[in-house]
């Protein structure tokens, strides 16, 4: 009787738990890739507290211009330059053989103060972007 209960626990309780635990690493490989770096501008202008940065990561089309948008992020409380940023990209959205463009805008009260873009980025360079922003007119 006790041996039957032990065999039942082993077959229907412990074994499925072990098989499920072994399968978890196979399912967990799809991690979000982080896009990170810093943006800066050369002008000696302090940003007001309400300034925000809008970041857009897009695939580059054949001419190198932004194409399909992959991820966007708004960053608030920017502080002073260099302004660090990071955003997560869905697993599988970035491919090794593709090129990417990162577009950034700093806005204050809905008006663009600075803008810039980093072109010809590959998957490896998306974790250490240094982006120069120019004063918007």
Coordinates of N, CA and C in Angstrom, one line a residue:
X1 N 0.8 -1.2 0.0 CA 0.0 0.0 0.0 C 0.9 1.3 0.0
X2 N 1.8 1.3 0.9 CA 2.7 2.5 0.9 C 3.6 2.6 -0.3
X3 N 4.0 1.4 -0.8 CA 4.8 1.4 -2.0 C 4.0 1.8 -3.2
X4 N 2.7 1.5 -3.2 CA 1.9 1.9 -4.3 C 1.7 3.4 -4.3
X5 N 1.5 4.0 -3.1 CA 1.4 5.5 -3.0 C 2.7 6.2 -3.4
X6 N 3.8 5.6 -3.0 CA 5.1 6.2 -3.3 C 5.3 6.1 -4.8
X7 N 5.0 5.0 -5.5 CA 5.1 4.9 -6.9 C 4.2 5.9 -7.6
X8 N 3.0 6.0 -7.1 CA 2.0 7.0 -7.7 C 2.5 8.4 -7.6
X9 N 3.1 8.8 -6.5 CA 3.7 10.1 -6.3 C 4.8 10.3 -7.2
X10 N 5.7 9.3 -7.3 CA 6.8 9.4 -8.2 C 6.4 9.6 -9.7
X11 N 5.5 8.8 -10.1 CA 5.1 8.8 -11.5 C 4.3 10.1 -11.9
X12 N 3.3 10.4 -11.0 CA 2.3 11.5 -11.3 C 2.7 12.8 -10.7
X13 N 3.6 12.9 -9.8 CA 4.0 14.1 -9.1 C 5.4 14.6 -9.4
X14 N 6.3 13.8 -9.1 CA 7.7 14.2 -9.2 C 8.2 14.2 -10.6
X15 N 7.9 13.2 -11.4 CA 8.4 13.1 -12.8 C 7.9 14.3 -13.6
X16 N 6.6 14.6 -13.6 CA 6.2 15.8 -14.4 C 6.8 17.1 -14.0
X17 N 7.1 17.2 -12.7 CA 7.7 18.4 -12.1 C 9.2 18.5 -12.7
X18 N 9.9 17.4 -12.7 CA 11.3 17.4 -13.2 C 11.3 17.7 -14.7
X19 N 10.4 17.1 -15.4 CA 10.4 17.3 -16.9 C 10.0 18.8 -17.2
X20 N 9.1 19.3 -16.5 CA 8.7 20.7 -16.6 C 9.9 21.7 -16.3
X21 N 10.6 21.4 -15.2 CA 11.8 22.2 -14.8 C 12.9 22.1 -15.9
X22 N 13.1 20.9 -16.5 CA 14.1 20.8 -17.5 C 13.7 21.6 -18.8
X23 N 12.5 21.7 -19.0 CA 12.0 22.4 -20.2 C 12.1 23.9 -20.1
X24 N 12.1 24.5 -18.9 CA 12.1 25.9 -18.7 C 13.2 26.7 -19.4
X25 N 14.5 26.2 -19.3 CA 15.6 26.9 -20.0 C 15.3 27.0 -21.5
X26 N 14.7 26.0 -22.1 CA 14.4 26.1 -23.5 C 13.4 27.2 -23.9
X27 N 12.4 27.4 -23.0 CA 11.4 28.5 -23.2 C 11.9 29.8 -22.8
X28 N 12.9 29.9 -21.9 CA 13.3 31.2 -21.4 C 14.4 31.9 -22.2
X29 N 14.8 31.5 -23.4 CA 15.8 32.1 -24.2 C 15.4 33.4 -24.9
X30 N 14.1 33.6 -24.9 CA 13.6 34.8 -25.6 C 13.6 36.0 -24.7
X31 N 14.7 36.7 -24.6 CA 14.8 37.8 -23.7 C 14.8 39.1 -24.5
X32 N 14.3 40.2 -23.9 CA 14.3 41.4 -24.6 C 15.7 42.0 -24.7
X33 N 16.0 42.5 -25.9 CA 17.3 43.1 -26.1 C 17.2 44.6 -25.6
X34 N 18.3 45.1 -25.0 CA 18.3 46.5 -24.5 C 19.0 47.3 -25.5
X35 N 18.4 48.5 -25.9 CA 19.1 49.5 -26.6 C 19.5 50.6 -25.6
X36 N 20.7 50.9 -25.6 CA 21.2 51.9 -24.6 C 22.3 52.8 -25.1
X37 N 22.5 53.9 -24.4 CA 23.5 54.8 -24.8 C 23.4 56.1 -24.1
X38 N 23.9 57.1 -24.8 CA 23.8 58.5 -24.2 C 23.6 59.5 -25.4
X39 N 22.9 60.5 -25.1 CA 22.8 61.6 -26.1 C 23.3 62.9 -25.5
X40 N 23.8 63.7 -26.4 CA 24.4 65.0 -25.9 C 24.2 66.1 -26.9
X41 N 24.4 67.3 -26.5 CA 24.4 68.4 -27.5 C 25.5 69.4 -27.0
X42 N 26.0 70.2 -27.9 CA 27.2 71.0 -27.7 C 26.8 72.4 -27.0
X43 N 25.6 72.9 -27.2 CA 25.2 74.2 -26.7 C 25.3 74.1 -25.2
X44 N 25.6 75.3 -24.6 CA 25.6 75.4 -23.2 C 24.2 75.9 -22.7
X45 N 23.2 75.0 -22.8 CA 21.9 75.3 -22.4 C 21.4 74.3 -21.4
X46 N 20.9 74.8 -20.3 CA 20.3 73.8 -19.3 C 18.9 73.5 -19.7
X47 N 18.5 72.3 -19.6 CA 17.2 71.9 -19.9 C 16.2 72.2 -18.8
X48 N 15.0 72.7 -19.0 CA 14.1 72.9 -17.9 C 13.6 71.5 -17.4
X49 N 13.0 71.5 -16.2 CA 12.5 70.2 -15.7 C 11.5 69.5 -16.5
X50 N 10.7 70.2 -17.3 CA 9.6 69.6 -18.0 C 10.1 69.0 -19.4
X51 N 11.4 69.1 -19.7 CA 11.9 68.6 -20.9 C 11.8 67.1 -21.0
X52 N 11.5 66.5 -22.1 CA 11.5 65.1 -22.3 C 12.1 64.7 -23.6
X53 N 12.7 63.5 -23.7 CA 13.3 63.0 -24.9 C 12.4 61.9 -25.4
X54 N 12.2 61.9 -26.8 CA 11.5 60.9 -27.5 C 12.5 60.1 -28.3
X55 N 12.6 58.8 -28.1 CA 13.5 57.9 -28.9 C 12.7 57.0 -29.7
X56 N 13.1 56.8 -31.0 CA 12.5 55.9 -31.9 C 13.5 55.1 -32.6
X57 N 13.4 53.8 -32.4 CA 14.3 52.8 -33.1 C 13.6 52.2 -34.3
X58 N 14.2 52.3 -35.4 CA 13.5 51.8 -36.7 C 14.5 51.1 -37.5
X59 N 14.0 50.2 -38.3 CA 14.8 49.5 -39.3 C 15.2 50.5 -40.4
X60 N 16.4 50.4 -40.9 CA 16.8 51.3 -42.0 C 16.3 50.7 -43.3
X61 N 15.8 51.6 -44.1 CA 15.4 51.1 -45.5 C 16.7 51.1 -46.4
X62 N 16.5 50.8 -47.6 CA 17.6 50.7 -48.5 C 18.5 51.9 -48.7
X63 N 17.8 53.1 -48.5 CA 18.6 54.4 -48.6 C 19.2 54.8 -47.2
X64 N 18.9 54.0 -46.2 CA 19.5 54.3 -44.8 C 18.5 55.1 -44.0
X65 N 17.4 55.5 -44.5 CA 16.4 56.3 -43.8 C 15.6 55.4 -42.9
X66 N 14.9 56.0 -41.9 CA 14.1 55.2 -41.0 C 12.9 54.5 -41.7
X67 N 12.7 53.3 -41.5 CA 11.6 52.5 -42.1 C 10.6 52.1 -41.0
X68 N 10.4 50.8 -40.9 CA 9.5 50.3 -39.9 C 9.9 50.5 -38.4
X69 N 9.1 51.1 -37.6 CA 9.4 51.4 -36.2 C 9.4 50.1 -35.4
X70 N 10.5 49.9 -34.6 CA 10.6 48.7 -33.8 C 10.2 49.0 -32.3
X71 N 10.7 50.2 -31.8 CA 10.4 50.6 -30.4 C 10.5 52.1 -30.3
X72 N 9.7 52.6 -29.3 CA 9.7 54.0 -29.0 C 9.8 54.1 -27.5
X73 N 10.3 55.2 -27.0 CA 10.4 55.5 -25.6 C 10.4 56.9 -25.3
X74 N 9.7 57.4 -24.3 CA 9.8 58.7 -23.8 C 10.6 58.7 -22.5
X75 N 11.5 59.6 -22.4 CA 12.4 59.7 -21.2 C 12.1 61.1 -20.6
X76 N 11.7 61.1 -19.3 CA 11.5 62.3 -18.6 C 12.6 62.5 -17.5
X77 N 12.6 63.7 -16.9 CA 13.6 64.1 -15.9 C 15.0 63.8 -16.5
X78 N 15.3 64.6 -17.5 CA 16.6 64.3 -18.3 C 17.8 64.7 -17.6
X79 N 17.8 65.8 -16.8 CA 19.0 66.2 -16.1 C 19.9 66.9 -17.1
X80 N 21.2 66.8 -17.0 CA 22.2 67.5 -17.8 C 22.9 66.5 -18.7
X81 N 23.5 67.0 -19.8 CA 24.2 66.1 -20.7 C 25.5 65.6 -20.1
X82 N 25.9 64.4 -20.5 CA 25.2 63.5 -21.4 C 24.0 62.8 -20.8
X83 N 22.9 62.7 -21.6 CA 21.7 62.1 -21.1 C 21.7 60.6 -21.4
X84 N 21.7 59.8 -20.4 CA 21.7 58.3 -20.6 C 20.2 57.9 -20.9
X85 N 20.1 56.8 -21.7 CA 18.8 56.3 -22.0 C 19.0 54.8 -22.2
X86 N 17.9 54.1 -22.1 CA 17.8 52.7 -22.4 C 16.3 52.3 -22.7
X87 N 16.1 51.4 -23.6 CA 14.8 50.9 -23.9 C 14.9 49.4 -24.3
X88 N 13.9 48.7 -23.9 CA 13.8 47.3 -24.3 C 13.2 47.1 -25.6
X89 N 13.7 46.1 -26.4 CA 13.2 45.8 -27.7 C 12.6 44.4 -27.6
X90 N 11.5 44.1 -28.2 CA 10.9 42.8 -28.2 C 11.9 41.7 -28.7
X91 N 11.9 40.5 -28.1 CA 12.7 39.5 -28.5 C 12.5 39.1 -30.0
X92 N 13.5 39.0 -30.8 CA 13.4 38.7 -32.2 C 13.2 39.9 -33.1
X93 N 13.0 41.1 -32.5 CA 12.8 42.2 -33.4 C 14.0 42.8 -34.0
X94 N 15.2 42.5 -33.4 CA 16.5 42.9 -34.0 C 17.2 41.7 -34.6
X95 N 17.6 41.8 -35.8 CA 18.3 40.8 -36.5 C 19.7 41.2 -36.8
X96 N 20.6 40.2 -36.7 CA 22.0 40.5 -37.0 C 22.3 41.1 -38.3
X97 N 21.6 40.7 -39.4 CA 21.9 41.1 -40.7 C 21.3 42.4 -41.1
X98 N 20.4 43.0 -40.3 CA 19.7 44.2 -40.6 C 20.5 45.4 -40.1
X99 N 20.2 46.6 -40.6 CA 20.7 47.9 -40.1 C 19.6 48.7 -39.5
X100 N 19.9 49.6 -38.6 CA 18.9 50.3 -37.8 C 19.3 51.8 -37.7
X101 N 18.2 52.6 -37.4 CA 18.3 54.0 -37.2 C 17.7 54.4 -35.9
X102 N 18.4 55.2 -35.0 CA 17.8 55.7 -33.8 C 17.6 57.2 -34.0
X103 N 16.4 57.6 -33.8 CA 16.0 59.0 -33.9 C 15.7 59.5 -32.5
X104 N 16.2 60.7 -32.2 CA 15.9 61.3 -30.8 C 15.5 62.7 -31.0
X105 N 14.6 63.1 -30.1 CA 14.1 64.5 -30.1 C 14.0 64.9 -28.6
X106 N 14.5 66.1 -28.3 CA 14.3 66.6 -26.9 C 13.2 67.7 -27.1
X107 N 12.1 67.6 -26.4 CA 11.0 68.6 -26.5 C 10.7 69.2 -25.2
X108 N 10.3 70.5 -25.3 CA 9.9 71.3 -24.1 C 8.6 71.9 -24.5
X109 N 7.6 71.6 -23.7 CA 6.2 72.1 -23.9 C 5.7 71.9 -25.4
X110 N 6.1 70.7 -25.9 CA 5.6 70.3 -27.2 C 6.5 70.9 -28.4
X111 N 7.5 71.7 -28.1 CA 8.3 72.2 -29.1 C 9.7 71.5 -29.1
X112 N 10.2 71.2 -30.3 CA 11.5 70.5 -30.4 C 12.6 71.5 -30.1
X113 N 13.5 71.1 -29.2 CA 14.7 71.9 -28.9 C 15.9 71.3 -29.6
X114 N 16.0 70.0 -29.6 CA 17.1 69.3 -30.2 C 16.6 68.1 -30.9
X115 N 17.4 67.7 -31.9 CA 17.0 66.5 -32.7 C 18.3 65.9 -33.2
X116 N 18.2 64.6 -33.5 CA 19.4 63.9 -34.0 C 19.1 62.5 -34.4
X117 N 19.9 61.9 -35.1 CA 19.7 60.4 -35.4 C 21.1 59.8 -35.6
X118 N 21.1 58.5 -35.2 CA 22.3 57.6 -35.5 C 21.9 56.7 -36.5
X119 N 22.6 56.7 -37.6 CA 22.3 55.8 -38.8 C 23.3 54.6 -38.8
X120 N 23.0 53.7 -39.6 CA 23.8 52.5 -39.9 C 24.3 51.8 -38.7
X121 N 23.3 51.6 -37.8 CA 23.6 50.8 -36.6 C 23.3 49.3 -36.8
X122 N 24.2 48.4 -36.3 CA 23.9 47.0 -36.4 C 23.5 46.5 -35.0
X123 N 23.1 45.3 -34.9 CA 22.6 44.7 -33.7 C 23.6 44.8 -32.5
X124 N 24.9 44.7 -32.8 CA 26.0 44.7 -31.8 C 26.1 46.1 -31.3
X125 N 25.9 47.1 -32.1 CA 26.2 48.5 -31.6 C 25.0 49.1 -30.9
X126 N 23.9 48.4 -30.8 CA 22.7 49.0 -30.2 C 22.8 49.1 -28.7
X127 N 23.8 48.6 -28.1 CA 23.9 48.6 -26.6 C 24.9 49.8 -26.2
X128 N 25.5 50.5 -27.1 CA 26.4 51.5 -26.7 C 26.4 52.7 -27.8
X129 N 25.3 53.3 -27.8 CA 25.1 54.4 -28.8 C 25.5 55.7 -28.2
X130 N 26.2 56.5 -28.9 CA 26.5 57.9 -28.5 C 25.9 58.8 -29.6
X131 N 24.9 59.6 -29.3 CA 24.1 60.3 -30.2 C 24.3 61.8 -30.0
X132 N 24.8 62.5 -31.0 CA 24.9 64.0 -31.0 C 23.6 64.6 -31.5
X133 N 23.0 65.5 -30.7 CA 21.8 66.2 -31.1 C 22.1 67.6 -31.5
X134 N 21.4 68.1 -32.5 CA 21.6 69.5 -33.0 C 20.4 70.3 -32.6
X135 N 20.6 71.6 -32.4 CA 19.6 72.6 -32.1 C 18.6 72.6 -33.2
X136 N 17.3 72.5 -32.8 CA 16.2 72.7 -33.8 C 15.9 74.1 -34.0
X137 N 15.5 74.5 -35.2 CA 15.2 75.9 -35.5 C 13.8 76.3 -35.2

